[in-house]
mmCIF file of C-alpha atoms and ligand atoms in Angstrom:
data_model
loop_
_atom_site.group_PDB
_atom_site.id
_atom_site.type_symbol
_atom_site.label_atom_id
_atom_site.label_comp_id
_atom_site.label_asym_id
_atom_site.label_seq_id
_atom_site.Cartn_x
_atom_site.Cartn_y
_atom_site.Cartn_z
ATOM 1 C CA MET Q 13 9.064 36.034 2.036
ATOM 2 C CA ARG Q 14 5.976 33.999 2.823
ATOM 3 C CA ILE Q 15 3.984 30.872 2.096
ATOM 4 C CA THR Q 16 0.948 32.044 0.170
ATOM 5 C CA ARG Q 17 -1.044 28.837 -0.392
ATOM 6 C CA ILE Q 18 -1.075 25.164 0.605
ATOM 7 C CA VAL Q 19 -3.147 23.091 -1.805
ATOM 8 C CA GLU Q 20 -3.889 19.366 -1.720
ATOM 9 C CA ARG Q 21 -5.761 16.823 -3.791
ATOM 10 C CA SER Q 22 -6.620 13.115 -3.452
ATOM 11 C CA VAL Q 23 -5.473 10.890 -6.305
ATOM 12 C CA PRO Q 24 -6.451 7.184 -6.720
ATOM 13 C CA LEU Q 25 -3.535 4.732 -7.046
ATOM 14 C CA ARG Q 26 -5.367 2.534 -9.611
ATOM 15 C CA THR Q 27 -3.621 -0.815 -9.201
ATOM 16 C CA GLY Q 28 -4.899 -4.395 -9.046
ATOM 17 C CA LEU Q 29 -2.043 -5.637 -6.846
ATOM 18 C CA SER Q 30 -2.290 -7.104 -3.334
ATOM 19 C CA ASN Q 31 -0.030 -7.829 -0.407
ATOM 20 C CA ALA Q 32 -0.792 -10.469 2.243
ATOM 21 C CA ARG Q 33 -3.406 -8.346 4.014
ATOM 22 C CA SER Q 34 -5.124 -6.149 1.440
ATOM 23 C CA ASP Q 35 -5.627 -5.274 -2.168
ATOM 24 C CA PHE Q 36 -4.773 -1.736 -3.248
ATOM 25 C CA SER Q 37 -7.879 -1.142 -5.380
ATOM 26 C CA GLN Q 38 -9.375 1.549 -3.114
ATOM 27 C CA MET Q 39 -6.139 3.247 -2.099
ATOM 28 C CA THR Q 40 -5.558 6.929 -2.625
ATOM 29 C CA THR Q 41 -2.736 9.322 -1.967
ATOM 30 C CA THR Q 42 -2.611 13.038 -1.269
ATOM 31 C CA VAL Q 43 -0.562 15.322 -3.479
ATOM 32 C CA VAL Q 44 0.435 18.619 -1.840
ATOM 33 C CA ALA Q 45 1.745 21.944 -3.157
ATOM 34 C CA VAL Q 46 3.242 24.595 -0.854
ATOM 35 C CA VAL Q 47 3.308 27.870 -2.791
ATOM 36 C CA SER Q 48 5.668 30.730 -1.907
ATOM 37 C CA ASP Q 49 5.974 34.347 -3.016
ATOM 38 C CA VAL Q 50 9.594 33.755 -4.089
ATOM 39 C CA ILE Q 51 9.670 34.435 -7.825
ATOM 40 C CA ARG Q 52 12.108 32.615 -10.146
ATOM 41 C CA GLU Q 53 11.892 32.855 -13.923
ATOM 42 C CA GLY Q 54 8.692 34.859 -13.570
ATOM 43 C CA LYS Q 55 6.848 32.256 -11.481
ATOM 44 C CA PRO Q 56 6.407 31.587 -7.753
ATOM 45 C CA LEU Q 57 8.491 28.720 -6.398
ATOM 46 C CA VAL Q 58 6.386 25.762 -5.248
ATOM 47 C CA GLY Q 59 7.292 22.747 -3.085
ATOM 48 C CA TYR Q 60 5.601 19.424 -3.849
ATOM 49 C CA ALA Q 61 5.159 16.061 -2.141
ATOM 50 C CA PHE Q 62 2.800 13.096 -1.919
ATOM 51 C CA ASN Q 63 2.058 10.765 0.936
ATOM 52 C CA SER Q 64 3.698 7.507 -0.197
ATOM 53 C CA PHE Q 65 1.933 4.290 -1.175
ATOM 54 C CA GLY Q 66 -0.416 1.739 0.317
ATOM 55 C CA ARG Q 67 -2.200 4.241 2.563
ATOM 56 C CA TYR Q 68 -5.057 6.681 2.033
ATOM 57 C CA ALA Q 69 -5.361 10.372 1.274
ATOM 58 C CA CYS Q 70 -5.062 12.750 4.223
ATOM 59 C CA GLY Q 71 -6.374 16.036 2.846
ATOM 60 C CA GLU Q 72 -8.929 16.884 5.513
ATOM 61 C CA GLN Q 73 -6.368 17.600 8.221
ATOM 62 C CA ILE Q 74 -4.266 19.649 5.830
ATOM 63 C CA ARG Q 75 -7.300 21.721 4.816
ATOM 64 C CA ASP Q 76 -8.820 22.119 8.276
ATOM 65 C CA ARG Q 77 -5.870 22.330 10.649
ATOM 66 C CA ILE Q 78 -2.349 22.367 9.231
ATOM 67 C CA ALA Q 79 -2.607 24.769 6.287
ATOM 68 C CA PRO Q 80 -4.707 27.420 8.118
ATOM 69 C CA ARG Q 81 -2.148 27.557 10.959
ATOM 70 C CA ILE Q 82 0.814 27.968 8.625
ATOM 71 C CA LEU Q 83 -0.939 30.565 6.453
ATOM 72 C CA ALA Q 84 -1.990 32.578 9.528
ATOM 73 C CA ALA Q 85 1.523 32.668 11.019
ATOM 74 C CA LYS Q 86 3.587 35.868 10.998
ATOM 75 C CA PRO Q 87 5.672 35.355 7.814
ATOM 76 C CA ASP Q 88 8.994 36.063 9.558
ATOM 77 C CA SER Q 89 8.304 33.391 12.186
ATOM 78 C CA LEU Q 90 8.630 30.709 9.469
ATOM 79 C CA LEU Q 91 12.054 31.877 8.223
ATOM 80 C CA ASP Q 92 15.505 30.614 9.198
ATOM 81 C CA ALA Q 93 18.148 32.795 10.902
ATOM 82 C CA THR Q 94 19.365 34.225 7.573
ATOM 83 C CA GLY Q 95 15.854 35.404 6.696
ATOM 84 C CA SER Q 96 16.489 34.215 3.146
ATOM 85 C CA ASN Q 97 14.782 30.819 3.315
ATOM 86 C CA PHE Q 98 12.023 29.002 5.177
ATOM 87 C CA ASP Q 99 12.858 26.999 8.296
ATOM 88 C CA PRO Q 100 11.203 23.555 8.046
ATOM 89 C CA LEU Q 101 11.426 23.141 11.836
ATOM 90 C CA ALA Q 102 9.508 26.388 12.364
ATOM 91 C CA VAL Q 103 6.890 25.383 9.785
ATOM 92 C CA MET Q 104 6.493 22.005 11.524
ATOM 93 C CA ALA Q 105 6.079 23.650 14.950
ATOM 94 C CA CYS Q 106 3.495 26.005 13.503
ATOM 95 C CA GLY Q 107 1.606 23.201 11.714
ATOM 96 C CA GLN Q 108 1.419 21.246 14.995
ATOM 97 C CA HIS Q 109 0.463 24.213 17.182
ATOM 98 C CA ARG Q 110 -2.322 23.307 19.682
ATOM 99 C CA GLU Q 111 -1.895 19.539 19.061
ATOM 100 C CA ARG Q 112 -1.426 17.337 22.124
ATOM 101 C CA ARG Q 113 1.343 14.909 22.953
ATOM 102 C CA GLY Q 114 0.491 11.320 21.959
ATOM 103 C CA GLY Q 115 -1.934 10.140 19.299
ATOM 104 C CA TYR Q 116 0.798 10.789 16.734
ATOM 105 C CA ALA Q 117 -0.541 8.347 14.150
ATOM 106 C CA GLU Q 118 -3.583 10.581 13.740
ATOM 107 C CA ARG Q 119 -1.551 13.377 12.176
ATOM 108 C CA CYS Q 120 1.865 11.996 11.163
ATOM 109 C CA ILE Q 121 0.874 11.577 7.492
ATOM 110 C CA PRO Q 122 -0.749 14.957 6.673
ATOM 111 C CA MET Q 123 1.967 16.838 8.581
ATOM 112 C CA GLY Q 124 4.690 14.604 7.082
ATOM 113 C CA THR Q 125 3.492 15.252 3.552
ATOM 114 C CA VAL Q 126 3.385 19.040 4.053
ATOM 115 C CA ASP Q 127 6.851 18.887 5.668
ATOM 116 C CA VAL Q 128 8.394 17.085 2.675
ATOM 117 C CA ALA Q 129 6.862 19.687 0.322
ATOM 118 C CA VAL Q 130 8.404 22.436 2.498
ATOM 119 C CA TRP Q 131 11.847 20.780 2.161
ATOM 120 C CA ASP Q 132 11.368 20.662 -1.634
ATOM 121 C CA LEU Q 133 10.631 24.386 -1.547
ATOM 122 C CA VAL Q 134 13.609 25.145 0.729
ATOM 123 C CA ALA Q 135 15.997 23.271 -1.595
ATOM 124 C CA LYS Q 136 14.576 25.087 -4.629
ATOM 125 C CA ILE Q 137 15.078 28.468 -2.962
ATOM 126 C CA ALA Q 138 18.670 27.398 -2.179
ATOM 127 C CA GLU Q 139 19.009 26.289 -5.846
ATOM 128 C CA GLN Q 140 20.244 22.878 -4.788
ATOM 129 C CA PRO Q 141 19.031 19.322 -5.228
ATOM 130 C CA LEU Q 142 17.552 18.208 -1.913
ATOM 131 C CA HIS Q 143 20.255 15.589 -1.333
ATOM 132 C CA ARG Q 144 22.968 18.282 -1.511
ATOM 133 C CA LEU Q 145 21.140 20.534 0.968
ATOM 134 C CA LEU Q 146 20.660 17.619 3.396
ATOM 135 C CA ALA Q 147 24.276 16.464 3.023
ATOM 136 C CA ASP Q 148 25.628 19.970 3.725
ATOM 137 C CA ARG Q 149 23.453 20.431 6.785
ATOM 138 C CA TYR Q 150 23.400 16.930 8.284
ATOM 139 C CA ASN Q 151 26.066 14.691 6.717
ATOM 140 C CA GLY Q 152 29.289 16.709 6.688
ATOM 141 C CA GLY Q 153 28.738 17.533 3.004
ATOM 142 C CA ALA Q 154 29.099 13.914 1.884
ATOM 143 C CA VAL Q 155 26.733 12.743 -0.876
ATOM 144 C CA GLN Q 156 26.625 9.172 -2.171
ATOM 145 C CA ALA Q 157 26.196 9.837 -5.870
ATOM 146 C CA ARG Q 158 25.038 6.281 -6.553
ATOM 147 C CA VAL Q 159 22.492 4.933 -4.099
ATOM 148 C CA SER Q 160 21.897 1.223 -3.620
ATOM 149 C CA THR Q 161 18.323 0.488 -4.687
ATOM 150 C CA TYR Q 162 15.980 -2.502 -4.785
ATOM 151 C CA VAL Q 163 12.585 -3.184 -6.315
ATOM 152 C CA GLY Q 164 9.486 -3.542 -4.147
ATOM 153 C CA GLY Q 165 7.966 -6.239 -6.380
ATOM 154 C CA GLY Q 166 6.765 -9.837 -6.303
ATOM 155 C CA TRP Q 167 3.174 -8.795 -5.493
ATOM 156 C CA TYR Q 168 0.181 -11.105 -5.533
ATOM 157 C CA PHE Q 169 -2.293 -10.784 -8.356
ATOM 158 C CA PRO Q 170 -5.128 -13.059 -9.473
ATOM 159 C CA GLY Q 171 -4.022 -15.988 -11.643
ATOM 160 C CA GLN Q 172 -0.294 -15.347 -11.075
ATOM 161 C CA THR Q 173 2.028 -18.242 -12.037
ATOM 162 C CA ALA Q 174 5.679 -18.980 -11.270
ATOM 163 C CA ASP Q 175 6.477 -17.980 -14.853
ATOM 164 C CA ASP Q 176 4.829 -14.589 -14.292
ATOM 165 C CA LEU Q 177 7.103 -14.029 -11.292
ATOM 166 C CA LYS Q 178 10.183 -15.104 -13.218
ATOM 167 C CA ALA Q 179 9.282 -12.809 -16.120
ATOM 168 C CA GLU Q 180 8.885 -9.911 -13.673
ATOM 169 C CA MET Q 181 12.317 -10.607 -12.188
ATOM 170 C CA GLU Q 182 13.919 -10.806 -15.637
ATOM 171 C CA ARG Q 183 12.411 -7.405 -16.361
ATOM 172 C CA HIS Q 184 13.872 -5.889 -13.187
ATOM 173 C CA ARG Q 185 17.281 -7.415 -13.849
ATOM 174 C CA SER Q 186 17.392 -6.144 -17.408
ATOM 175 C CA ALA Q 187 16.405 -2.666 -16.108
ATOM 176 C CA GLY Q 188 19.578 -2.690 -13.972
ATOM 177 C CA TYR Q 189 18.237 -3.862 -10.594
ATOM 178 C CA ARG Q 190 20.041 -6.600 -8.687
ATOM 179 C CA MET Q 191 17.828 -6.983 -5.612
ATOM 180 C CA VAL Q 192 14.053 -7.304 -5.102
ATOM 181 C CA LYS Q 193 11.609 -7.582 -2.259
ATOM 182 C CA MET Q 194 8.585 -9.860 -2.654
ATOM 183 C CA LYS Q 195 5.304 -10.248 -0.774
ATOM 184 C CA VAL Q 196 4.723 -13.339 1.365
ATOM 185 C CA GLY Q 197 2.029 -14.366 3.832
ATOM 186 C CA GLY Q 198 -0.873 -14.332 1.361
ATOM 187 C CA LEU Q 199 -0.621 -18.084 0.678
ATOM 188 C CA SER Q 200 0.434 -21.171 2.655
ATOM 189 C CA VAL Q 201 4.070 -21.505 3.731
ATOM 190 C CA ALA Q 202 4.620 -24.235 1.107
ATOM 191 C CA GLU Q 203 3.108 -22.138 -1.702
ATOM 192 C CA ASP Q 204 5.095 -19.062 -0.693
ATOM 193 C CA CYS Q 205 8.297 -21.118 -0.620
ATOM 194 C CA LYS Q 206 7.595 -22.134 -4.233
ATOM 195 C CA ARG Q 207 7.242 -18.438 -5.110
ATOM 196 C CA ILE Q 208 10.533 -17.683 -3.328
ATOM 197 C CA GLU Q 209 12.268 -20.443 -5.280
ATOM 198 C CA ALA Q 210 10.850 -19.196 -8.591
ATOM 199 C CA ILE Q 211 12.214 -15.723 -7.891
ATOM 200 C CA LEU Q 212 15.583 -16.998 -6.677
ATOM 201 C CA SER Q 213 15.917 -18.981 -9.913
ATOM 202 C CA VAL Q 214 16.279 -15.581 -11.614
ATOM 203 C CA MET Q 215 17.759 -13.377 -8.873
ATOM 204 C CA GLY Q 216 20.418 -15.902 -7.796
ATOM 205 C CA ASP Q 217 21.721 -15.650 -4.243
ATOM 206 C CA GLY Q 218 19.330 -15.264 -1.276
ATOM 207 C CA ALA Q 219 21.075 -11.964 -0.494
ATOM 208 C CA ASN Q 220 19.340 -10.559 -3.598
ATOM 209 C CA LEU Q 221 15.842 -11.188 -2.207
ATOM 210 C CA ALA Q 222 13.911 -9.870 0.795
ATOM 211 C CA VAL Q 223 10.427 -10.998 1.838
ATOM 212 C CA ASP Q 224 7.645 -8.775 3.194
ATOM 213 C CA ALA Q 225 4.736 -10.317 5.114
ATOM 214 C CA SER Q 226 2.928 -6.971 5.536
ATOM 215 C CA CYS Q 227 2.119 -7.624 9.250
ATOM 216 C CA SER Q 228 -0.050 -10.636 8.398
ATOM 217 C CA PHE Q 229 1.120 -13.189 10.995
ATOM 218 C CA ASP Q 230 0.326 -13.962 14.594
ATOM 219 C CA HIS Q 231 3.116 -15.000 16.981
ATOM 220 C CA GLU Q 232 3.199 -18.671 15.973
ATOM 221 C CA ALA Q 233 2.889 -18.074 12.220
ATOM 222 C CA ALA Q 234 5.684 -15.482 12.315
ATOM 223 C CA LEU Q 235 8.013 -18.033 13.887
ATOM 224 C CA GLU Q 236 6.848 -20.822 11.576
ATOM 225 C CA TYR Q 237 7.646 -18.702 8.494
ATOM 226 C CA ALA Q 238 11.002 -17.744 9.990
ATOM 227 C CA LYS Q 239 11.904 -21.416 10.277
ATOM 228 C CA ALA Q 240 10.723 -22.143 6.723
ATOM 229 C CA ILE Q 241 12.654 -19.306 5.057
ATOM 230 C CA ALA Q 242 15.876 -19.555 7.116
ATOM 231 C CA PRO Q 243 17.590 -21.961 4.666
ATOM 232 C CA TYR Q 244 17.239 -19.416 1.823
ATOM 233 C CA ARG Q 245 19.468 -16.916 3.723
ATOM 234 C CA LEU Q 246 17.392 -13.982 2.447
ATOM 235 C CA ARG Q 247 18.431 -10.319 2.610
ATOM 236 C CA TRP Q 248 15.706 -9.621 5.197
ATOM 237 C CA TYR Q 249 12.360 -10.753 6.666
ATOM 238 C CA GLU Q 250 10.046 -7.699 6.775
ATOM 239 C CA GLU Q 251 7.041 -7.081 9.015
ATOM 240 C CA PRO Q 252 5.961 -10.620 9.924
ATOM 241 C CA CYS Q 253 3.754 -8.853 12.497
ATOM 242 C CA ASP Q 254 2.669 -5.414 13.660
ATOM 243 C CA SER Q 255 5.621 -3.335 14.849
ATOM 244 C CA LEU Q 256 3.845 -2.907 18.216
ATOM 245 C CA GLU Q 257 4.009 -6.657 18.951
ATOM 246 C CA TYR Q 258 7.316 -6.467 20.783
ATOM 247 C CA ARG Q 259 7.014 -9.988 22.249
ATOM 248 C CA THR Q 260 6.899 -11.540 18.777
ATOM 249 C CA TRP Q 261 9.775 -9.412 17.505
ATOM 250 C CA SER Q 262 11.903 -10.401 20.505
ATOM 251 C CA ALA Q 263 11.172 -14.087 19.909
ATOM 252 C CA LEU Q 264 12.054 -13.711 16.222
ATOM 253 C CA ALA Q 265 15.312 -11.946 17.047
ATOM 254 C CA GLN Q 266 16.215 -14.979 19.204
ATOM 255 C CA ALA Q 267 15.057 -17.642 16.750
ATOM 256 C CA TYR Q 268 15.917 -16.183 13.336
ATOM 257 C CA GLY Q 269 19.541 -15.463 12.463
ATOM 258 C CA GLY Q 270 18.916 -13.378 9.333
ATOM 259 C CA PRO Q 271 18.075 -9.666 9.287
ATOM 260 C CA LEU Q 272 14.588 -8.463 10.283
ATOM 261 C CA ALA Q 273 13.034 -5.243 9.007
ATOM 262 C CA THR Q 274 10.239 -2.901 10.061
ATOM 263 C CA GLY Q 275 9.344 0.768 10.468
ATOM 264 C CA GLU Q 276 7.072 1.801 7.581
ATOM 265 C CA ASN Q 277 4.031 1.846 9.875
ATOM 266 C CA MET Q 278 5.647 3.820 12.689
ATOM 267 C CA ALA Q 279 4.439 7.371 13.236
ATOM 268 C CA CYS Q 280 7.436 9.098 14.791
ATOM 269 C CA ALA Q 281 10.912 8.870 16.312
ATOM 270 C CA LEU Q 282 9.531 8.234 19.801
ATOM 271 C CA GLU Q 283 7.738 5.135 18.549
ATOM 272 C CA LEU Q 284 11.018 3.883 17.082
ATOM 273 C CA ASP Q 285 12.749 4.618 20.405
ATOM 274 C CA HIS Q 286 10.271 2.377 22.243
ATOM 275 C CA PHE Q 287 10.581 -0.339 19.624
ATOM 276 C CA LEU Q 288 14.376 -0.393 19.769
ATOM 277 C CA THR Q 289 14.269 -0.424 23.574
ATOM 278 C CA TYR Q 290 11.851 -3.335 23.937
ATOM 279 C CA ALA Q 291 11.601 -5.423 20.736
ATOM 280 C CA GLY Q 292 15.033 -7.069 20.650
ATOM 281 C CA PHE Q 293 16.125 -5.513 17.334
ATOM 282 C CA ARG Q 294 19.829 -6.154 16.595
ATOM 283 C CA ALA Q 295 22.008 -3.207 15.560
ATOM 284 C CA ASP Q 296 24.487 -5.436 13.714
ATOM 285 C CA ARG Q 297 21.968 -6.632 11.116
ATOM 286 C CA ASP Q 298 18.354 -5.426 11.393
ATOM 287 C CA ILE Q 299 16.829 -2.756 9.155
ATOM 288 C CA ILE Q 300 14.719 0.321 9.930
ATOM 289 C CA GLN Q 301 12.271 1.439 7.244
ATOM 290 C CA ILE Q 302 10.505 4.574 8.480
ATOM 291 C CA ASP Q 303 8.854 6.414 5.586
ATOM 292 C CA PRO Q 304 9.298 10.213 5.837
ATOM 293 C CA PRO Q 305 5.945 11.463 4.450
ATOM 294 C CA LEU Q 306 4.168 8.875 6.638
ATOM 295 C CA ALA Q 307 5.983 9.904 9.822
ATOM 296 C CA PHE Q 308 6.102 13.708 10.223
ATOM 297 C CA GLY Q 309 8.421 14.205 7.273
ATOM 298 C CA ILE Q 310 12.106 14.878 6.827
ATOM 299 C CA THR Q 311 12.207 17.111 9.911
ATOM 300 C CA GLU Q 312 11.187 14.116 12.055
ATOM 301 C CA TYR Q 313 13.486 11.799 10.088
ATOM 302 C CA LEU Q 314 16.445 13.742 11.468
ATOM 303 C CA LYS Q 315 15.224 12.784 14.959
ATOM 304 C CA VAL Q 316 14.749 9.202 13.746
ATOM 305 C CA LEU Q 317 18.451 9.117 12.831
ATOM 306 C CA ASP Q 318 19.384 10.339 16.319
ATOM 307 C CA VAL Q 319 17.221 7.663 17.951
ATOM 308 C CA ALA Q 320 18.682 4.933 15.745
ATOM 309 C CA GLN Q 321 22.201 6.107 16.582
ATOM 310 C CA LYS Q 322 21.418 6.137 20.307
ATOM 311 C CA HIS Q 323 20.547 2.451 20.006
ATOM 312 C CA GLY Q 324 23.742 1.653 18.082
ATOM 313 C CA PHE Q 325 22.253 1.533 14.559
ATOM 314 C CA SER Q 326 24.330 3.137 11.826
ATOM 315 C CA ARG Q 327 22.847 5.144 8.961
ATOM 316 C CA ARG Q 328 23.526 2.112 6.765
ATOM 317 C CA SER Q 329 20.744 0.312 8.689
ATOM 318 C CA MET Q 330 18.221 2.900 7.481
ATOM 319 C CA TYR Q 331 16.194 1.937 4.388
ATOM 320 C CA PRO Q 332 13.354 4.464 4.044
ATOM 321 C CA HIS Q 333 10.191 2.772 2.772
ATOM 322 C CA GLY Q 334 8.421 4.040 -0.322
ATOM 323 C CA GLY Q 335 10.153 3.853 -3.668
ATOM 324 C CA ASN Q 336 10.207 7.432 -4.834
ATOM 325 C CA LEU Q 337 12.382 10.501 -5.347
ATOM 326 C CA MET Q 338 11.788 11.736 -1.785
ATOM 327 C CA CYS Q 339 13.493 8.671 -0.289
ATOM 328 C CA LEU Q 340 16.199 8.630 -2.943
ATOM 329 C CA HIS Q 341 17.337 12.129 -1.915
ATOM 330 C CA LEU Q 342 17.326 11.156 1.754
ATOM 331 C CA ALA Q 343 19.394 8.044 1.113
ATOM 332 C CA GLY Q 344 21.870 9.967 -1.069
ATOM 333 C CA GLY Q 345 22.186 13.045 1.134
ATOM 334 C CA LEU Q 346 22.164 11.425 4.568
ATOM 335 C CA GLY Q 347 24.259 8.335 3.778
ATOM 336 C CA LEU Q 348 21.487 5.777 4.296
ATOM 337 C CA GLY Q 349 21.649 2.066 3.391
ATOM 338 C CA ALA Q 350 19.415 1.974 0.320
ATOM 339 C CA CYS Q 351 16.290 3.277 -1.367
ATOM 340 C CA GLU Q 352 13.300 1.252 -2.496
ATOM 341 C CA SER Q 353 11.983 1.517 -6.075
ATOM 342 C CA TYR Q 354 8.596 0.759 -7.637
ATOM 343 C CA PRO Q 355 9.486 1.008 -11.333
ATOM 344 C CA ASP Q 356 6.075 0.116 -12.750
ATOM 345 C CA THR Q 357 3.647 -0.571 -9.906
ATOM 346 C CA PHE Q 358 1.775 2.608 -9.047
ATOM 347 C CA GLY Q 359 0.896 4.436 -12.268
ATOM 348 C CA ILE Q 360 2.037 8.074 -12.299
ATOM 349 C CA PHE Q 361 3.731 7.604 -8.903
ATOM 350 C CA SER Q 362 5.993 4.817 -10.205
ATOM 351 C CA GLY Q 363 9.744 5.141 -10.560
ATOM 352 C CA PHE Q 364 12.005 8.156 -10.191
ATOM 353 C CA ASN Q 365 12.473 11.031 -12.638
ATOM 354 C CA ASP Q 366 14.154 11.054 -16.048
ATOM 355 C CA GLU Q 367 17.519 12.024 -14.523
ATOM 356 C CA VAL Q 368 17.782 8.814 -12.505
ATOM 357 C CA ALA Q 369 19.572 6.008 -14.348
ATOM 358 C CA ILE Q 370 19.596 2.543 -12.778
ATOM 359 C CA ALA Q 371 22.680 0.383 -13.272
ATOM 360 C CA ASP Q 372 24.165 -2.543 -11.392
ATOM 361 C CA GLY Q 373 21.695 -2.195 -8.519
ATOM 362 C CA HIS Q 374 22.300 1.514 -7.969
ATOM 363 C CA ALA Q 375 20.360 4.700 -8.748
ATOM 364 C CA ARG Q 376 22.102 7.890 -9.841
ATOM 365 C CA LEU Q 377 20.944 10.965 -7.923
ATOM 366 C CA PRO Q 378 18.991 13.667 -9.773
ATOM 367 C CA GLU Q 379 20.533 17.136 -9.997
ATOM 368 C CA SER Q 380 17.449 19.331 -10.516
ATOM 369 C CA PRO Q 381 16.798 21.809 -7.692
ATOM 370 C CA GLY Q 382 14.595 20.408 -4.928
ATOM 371 C CA ILE Q 383 13.232 16.882 -5.249
ATOM 372 C CA GLY Q 384 12.824 17.024 -9.027
ATOM 373 C CA PHE Q 385 9.176 16.009 -9.510
ATOM 374 C CA GLU Q 386 9.174 18.502 -12.399
ATOM 375 C CA ARG Q 387 11.021 15.849 -14.419
ATOM 376 C CA GLN Q 388 8.553 13.042 -13.633
ATOM 377 C CA PRO Q 389 6.014 14.009 -16.335
ATOM 378 C CA GLY Q 390 2.824 12.114 -15.381
ATOM 379 C CA LEU Q 391 3.076 13.012 -11.722
ATOM 380 C CA TYR Q 392 4.124 16.591 -12.372
ATOM 381 C CA ALA Q 393 1.080 17.126 -14.587
ATOM 382 C CA VAL Q 394 -1.097 16.390 -11.515
ATOM 383 C CA MET Q 395 1.061 18.512 -9.206
ATOM 384 C CA ARG Q 396 1.106 21.466 -11.589
ATOM 385 C CA GLU Q 397 -2.693 21.390 -11.860
ATOM 386 C CA LEU Q 398 -2.907 22.007 -8.110
ATOM 387 C CA VAL Q 399 -1.506 25.504 -8.471
ATOM 388 C CA ALA Q 400 -2.892 26.378 -11.916
HETATM 389 MG MG1 MG X 28 6.480 -3.493 3.706
#
């Protein structure tokens, strides 16, 4: 049993949306296929993944460093103790062979994307949906069949009016969603508060709305926004500043009573460990949003859970960033708080697959083996081309 090929391709996101700091017009993502020599129904089994949203493609490192190491390894060294499946931990160690400690952000995304594709392959070989495999190995077998989900919406776009925002929220509500996250920080505090009020007029209670400032504030502006939004009692206040600005986070944790959220820009579990040690995050309310393909994959996410637990955070505090099937399986199989969703934002990468029904703010887990990209037609057409 061996991995025979690792293939990647850059795909443009093609969206006109913006958050507070940048438009997404130039953004790309990398789609990866990890091909095995395990034959099912006459064809080799293949694991797939892509590297989340709002970042850039990462193919060079996969081509030049990670894939050659894995393909050159002795095949048996990448197998688990049974010899009947691949061991994602062994593949990770091999992919990171000869890399130094530190500088993790340089390689967390290419390695994370390959790692998630390896987990897809492992679950397919085991003939299980990924959430079931993860639950059996790391959650005492418990799966949450319906996962709490929320829409990453309320973006900025040119010419947007309050009515546009309300119409978007009506659309999400009629699709079965009950909570959304919106972008803030791209306009003045007063203008953003008007946007918040427009959205709340449809979504109802402040607990149904989170705001995401996409790291756009300095220390003073972060605190000023905190003061302005406090009366709305929102679900959470996400990334007012860079996650490395511990002084600002600590001040916010003192000044702002509502939940804070961050993590999508962290590279690894060690970075989260430092953050939770020094940034004043509160285990009884704050939210951790590390995104597996952006942070050394599912293999590293298991360490992330250990770090969070060490600091008193339960799995319900974990909301993996990136609305896609990869995070949905993690949330369902590991008992996490919720999964994001981008139902119509990112072209072929939008939404989940055709097995996932949304109702009353929850997503039903897919039952196809692996992650189930095969039942997300637009995206699977691109993935399948990789190995054609
Ligand atoms: Mg965010």
